[in-house]
Tab-separated table of C-alpha atoms and ligand atoms in Angstrom:
chain	number	residue	atom	x	y	z
A	185	MET	CA	3.711	25.947	-13.162
A	186	ASN	CA	2.874	22.330	-12.931
A	187	ASN	CA	0.393	21.000	-10.514
A	188	ILE	CA	1.419	17.607	-11.012
A	189	ILE	CA	5.008	16.324	-10.684
A	190	GLN	CA	6.789	13.117	-11.153
A	191	LEU	CA	9.848	11.986	-9.094
A	192	HIS	CA	11.431	8.544	-10.079
A	193	ASP	CA	8.112	6.178	-10.457
A	194	LYS	CA	5.503	8.308	-8.514
A	195	LYS	CA	3.305	11.615	-9.287
A	196	PHE	CA	2.700	14.043	-6.722
A	197	VAL	CA	0.148	16.364	-6.712
A	198	LYS	CA	0.394	20.300	-5.922
A	199	TYR	CA	-0.916	20.330	-2.156
A	200	ILE	CA	0.327	23.660	0.033
A	201	SER	CA	1.568	26.738	-2.048
A	202	ALA	CA	4.596	28.591	-1.511
A	203	GLN	CA	2.896	31.458	-0.316
A	204	GLU	CA	0.980	29.752	2.555
A	205	ILE	CA	4.303	27.898	3.506
A	206	ASP	CA	6.197	31.415	3.817
A	207	GLU	CA	3.383	32.956	5.728
A	208	ALA	CA	3.296	30.010	8.304
A	209	ILE	CA	7.244	29.916	8.649
A	210	THR	CA	6.977	33.658	9.404
A	211	ALA	CA	4.315	32.873	12.312
A	212	VAL	CA	6.845	30.578	13.625
A	213	ALA	CA	10.027	33.130	13.411
A	214	ASN	CA	7.230	36.033	14.849
A	215	GLN	CA	6.766	33.181	18.031
A	216	LEU	CA	10.363	32.375	18.272
A	217	ASN	CA	11.353	35.902	18.483
A	218	LYS	CA	9.197	36.717	21.497
A	219	ASP	CA	10.127	33.364	23.210
A	220	TYR	CA	13.768	33.723	22.955
A	221	THR	CA	14.402	37.389	24.329
A	222	GLU	CA	16.181	36.006	27.156
A	223	GLU	CA	18.466	33.324	26.320
A	224	PRO	CA	18.915	32.507	22.767
A	225	PRO	CA	18.999	28.546	21.957
A	226	LEU	CA	21.711	26.507	19.855
A	227	ILE	CA	19.868	25.992	16.834
A	228	LEU	CA	20.103	22.367	15.680
A	229	VAL	CA	19.581	21.737	12.177
A	230	THR	CA	18.617	18.412	11.279
A	231	LEU	CA	20.169	17.275	7.445
A	232	ASN	CA	19.176	17.000	4.847
A	233	GLY	CA	15.378	17.743	4.585
A	234	ALA	CA	15.316	20.823	7.215
A	235	ILE	CA	18.167	23.171	5.635
A	236	VAL	CA	15.626	24.572	3.354
A	237	PHE	CA	13.037	25.556	6.307
A	238	ALA	CA	16.181	26.476	8.402
A	239	ALA	CA	17.378	28.997	5.955
A	240	ASP	CA	13.769	30.556	5.525
A	241	LEU	CA	13.444	30.691	9.186
A	242	LEU	CA	16.734	32.109	10.324
A	243	LYS	CA	16.835	35.017	7.901
A	244	GLN	CA	13.706	36.093	10.330
A	245	LEU	CA	15.120	35.550	13.499
A	246	GLN	CA	16.229	38.459	15.404
A	247	PHE	CA	18.631	36.931	18.076
A	248	SER	CA	21.992	35.465	17.522
A	249	SER	CA	22.209	31.673	18.006
A	250	VAL	CA	24.968	29.537	17.298
A	251	LEU	CA	23.967	26.442	14.182
A	252	SER	CA	24.800	23.194	14.158
A	253	CYS	CA	23.698	20.151	12.166
A	254	ILE	CA	22.851	16.558	12.714
A	255	LYS	CA	22.051	13.900	10.518
A	256	LEU	CA	20.112	11.212	11.191
A	257	SER	CA	18.098	8.851	8.678
A	258	SER	CA	15.092	6.449	9.217
A	259	TYR	CA	13.172	6.320	5.697
A	260	GLN	CA	13.740	4.444	3.062
A	261	GLY	CA	11.349	5.650	-0.294
A	262	THR	CA	8.177	6.516	1.135
A	263	GLN	CA	8.166	4.344	4.456
A	264	SER	CA	9.524	4.816	7.890
A	265	THR	CA	11.975	2.086	8.775
A	266	GLU	CA	12.654	0.771	12.380
A	267	ASN	CA	16.344	1.401	11.719
A	268	MET	CA	17.792	5.029	13.114
A	269	LYS	CA	21.100	5.692	11.996
A	270	THR	CA	23.400	8.518	13.063
A	271	LEU	CA	25.120	9.820	9.621
A	272	ILE	CA	26.464	13.011	10.935
A	273	GLY	CA	26.874	13.224	14.648
A	274	LEU	CA	26.740	16.006	17.210
A	275	ASN	CA	29.833	17.920	17.250
A	276	GLU	CA	28.618	20.917	19.200
A	277	ASP	CA	28.539	21.181	23.245
A	278	VAL	CA	25.161	21.340	24.589
A	279	LYS	CA	25.459	20.970	28.396
A	280	GLY	CA	23.543	23.656	30.163
A	281	LYS	CA	22.195	24.892	27.178
A	282	ARG	CA	18.752	25.488	25.673
A	283	VAL	CA	18.592	23.880	22.093
A	284	LEU	CA	16.070	24.418	19.393
A	285	ILE	CA	15.778	21.615	17.074
A	286	ILE	CA	14.755	22.378	13.487
A	287	GLU	CA	12.864	19.858	11.329
A	288	ASP	CA	10.988	19.707	8.192
A	289	ILE	CA	8.709	17.038	9.429
A	290	VAL	CA	7.297	15.344	12.423
A	291	ASP	CA	5.670	12.000	11.440
A	292	THR	CA	6.131	9.385	14.119
A	293	GLY	CA	8.185	11.372	16.345
A	294	LYS	CA	11.097	8.378	16.661
A	295	THR	CA	13.362	10.987	14.942
A	296	TYR	CA	12.370	13.763	17.587
A	297	GLN	CA	12.659	11.249	20.231
A	298	THR	CA	16.053	9.884	19.126
A	299	LEU	CA	17.147	13.507	19.217
A	300	VAL	CA	15.731	14.197	22.829
A	301	ASP	CA	17.612	11.288	24.208
A	302	LEU	CA	20.958	12.279	22.882
A	303	LEU	CA	20.313	15.823	24.015
A	304	ASN	CA	19.507	14.868	27.330
A	305	GLU	CA	22.171	12.259	27.495
A	306	LYS	CA	24.572	15.471	26.635
A	307	GLY	CA	23.299	17.378	29.451
A	308	ALA	CA	20.892	20.025	27.708
A	309	LYS	CA	18.926	22.011	29.841
A	310	GLU	CA	16.067	22.691	27.542
A	311	ILE	CA	15.065	21.068	24.159
A	312	ARG	CA	12.220	22.531	21.972
A	313	ILE	CA	11.528	21.730	18.350
A	314	ALA	CA	10.335	23.703	15.451
A	315	THR	CA	9.069	22.113	12.457
A	316	LEU	CA	7.514	23.101	9.027
A	317	THR	CA	5.287	20.654	8.705
A	318	MET	CA	3.685	17.922	11.444
A	319	LYS	CA	1.621	14.917	10.973
A	320	PRO	CA	-0.522	14.757	13.979
A	321	ASP	CA	-2.581	11.527	12.919
A	322	ALA	CA	0.868	9.637	12.855
A	323	TYR	CA	2.598	11.321	15.864
A	324	LYS	CA	2.940	8.578	18.677
A	325	LEU	CA	4.909	10.307	21.448
A	326	ASP	CA	3.716	12.301	24.675
A	327	LEU	CA	6.400	14.834	23.982
A	328	PRO	CA	5.134	18.379	23.311
A	329	VAL	CA	5.990	19.674	19.481
A	330	HIS	CA	6.338	23.579	20.175
A	331	TYR	CA	6.674	25.262	17.123
A	332	ILE	CA	4.568	23.909	13.992
A	333	GLY	CA	4.156	25.558	10.608
A	334	ILE	CA	1.268	23.466	9.163
A	335	ASN	CA	-0.316	20.432	10.394
A	336	ILE	CA	-0.740	17.709	7.466
A	337	PRO	CA	-2.662	14.429	6.866
A	338	ASP	CA	-0.687	11.275	7.175
A	339	LYS	CA	0.409	11.332	3.687
A	340	PHE	CA	3.605	11.283	2.153
A	341	VAL	CA	4.892	14.849	0.893
A	342	VAL	CA	7.765	16.488	-1.091
A	343	GLY	CA	9.279	19.921	-1.438
A	344	ARG	CA	10.386	22.646	0.670
A	345	GLY	CA	13.342	20.436	1.547
A	346	LEU	CA	11.337	17.176	1.973
A	347	ASP	CA	12.387	14.262	-0.836
A	348	TYR	CA	11.473	11.527	-2.274
A	349	ASP	CA	14.768	9.264	-2.806
A	350	GLY	CA	16.533	12.300	-2.787
A	351	LEU	CA	14.335	14.400	-5.227
A	352	GLY	CA	11.897	16.933	-4.868
A	353	ARG	CA	13.525	19.086	-2.038
A	354	ASN	CA	14.059	22.013	-4.256
A	355	PHE	CA	10.083	22.713	-5.348
A	356	ASN	CA	8.878	26.105	-3.097
A	357	ASP	CA	5.197	24.210	-2.839
A	358	ILE	CA	4.767	21.103	-0.979
A	359	TYR	CA	3.506	18.005	-2.982
A	360	GLN	CA	1.550	15.415	-1.500
A	361	LEU	CA	1.885	11.746	-3.411
A	362	TYR	CA	-0.845	11.275	-5.941
A	363	THR	CA	-3.038	8.138	-6.738
A	364	ASP	CA	-5.129	7.995	-9.360
B	492	5GP	P1	9.455	10.433	12.165
B	492	5GP	O1	10.773	9.979	12.854
B	492	5GP	O2	8.880	11.566	12.859
B	492	5GP	O3	8.709	9.367	11.838
B	492	5GP	O4	9.646	10.916	11.173
B	492	5GP	C1	10.710	12.200	10.658
B	492	5GP	C2	11.621	12.010	9.221
B	492	5GP	O5	10.956	11.219	8.411
B	492	5GP	C3	11.603	13.332	8.731
B	492	5GP	O6	12.628	14.314	8.928
B	492	5GP	C4	12.031	13.040	7.435
B	492	5GP	O7	12.852	12.611	6.760
B	492	5GP	C5	11.031	11.430	7.006
B	492	5GP	N1	9.700	11.726	6.857
B	492	5GP	C6	8.341	11.639	7.464
B	492	5GP	N2	7.029	12.032	6.704
B	492	5GP	C7	7.460	12.493	5.392
B	492	5GP	C8	7.115	12.892	4.317
B	492	5GP	O8	5.647	12.694	4.335
B	492	5GP	N3	7.718	13.083	3.560
B	492	5GP	C9	9.120	12.882	3.227
B	492	5GP	N4	9.501	13.305	2.344
B	492	5GP	N5	9.668	12.670	4.329
B	492	5GP	C10	9.194	12.239	5.374
């Protein structure tokens, strides 16, 4: 398998192996199985990126949960933008419920904050987040990020659901933007 892939105009180099990612997902699943024995949460998957992580994660969860999806968008190419759009809204009643957000990546936290505001407004009882990857150096919020698969540097990555302008989500490994 290639260490370097080309997506549109950019090259990406292999950065985290599929095996390491699988192990991180199992560790998150194990923790969730311990933490949600009492009252399973509604699982809220952020489209499109988190579907790959969610699929891997959900297969390892031992509790039954309702699954819902939401689609927000703040990225264009490899740059975060200030415009947060709701492309597909929340259609589940979250009032009085525990909610577990499933994210592919937490970068600045803007998406997370938007989701927390929305869920609080709708009366969610508890909000937690599980993310496959997190960029601690880019994160700007005080809100806790409860379950983190892998912490990564503040550099653009693709693979495992993460895309560059629509491409790259299918790769099993995670690739980092390559600058030569
Ligand atoms: P935040 O709102 O935390 O700044 O960014 C979260 C969203 O931005 C993610 O759900 C993802 O869509 C996108 N994003 C942030 N960093 C990256 C990255 O390194 N690679 C890709 N493909 N998307 C990213």
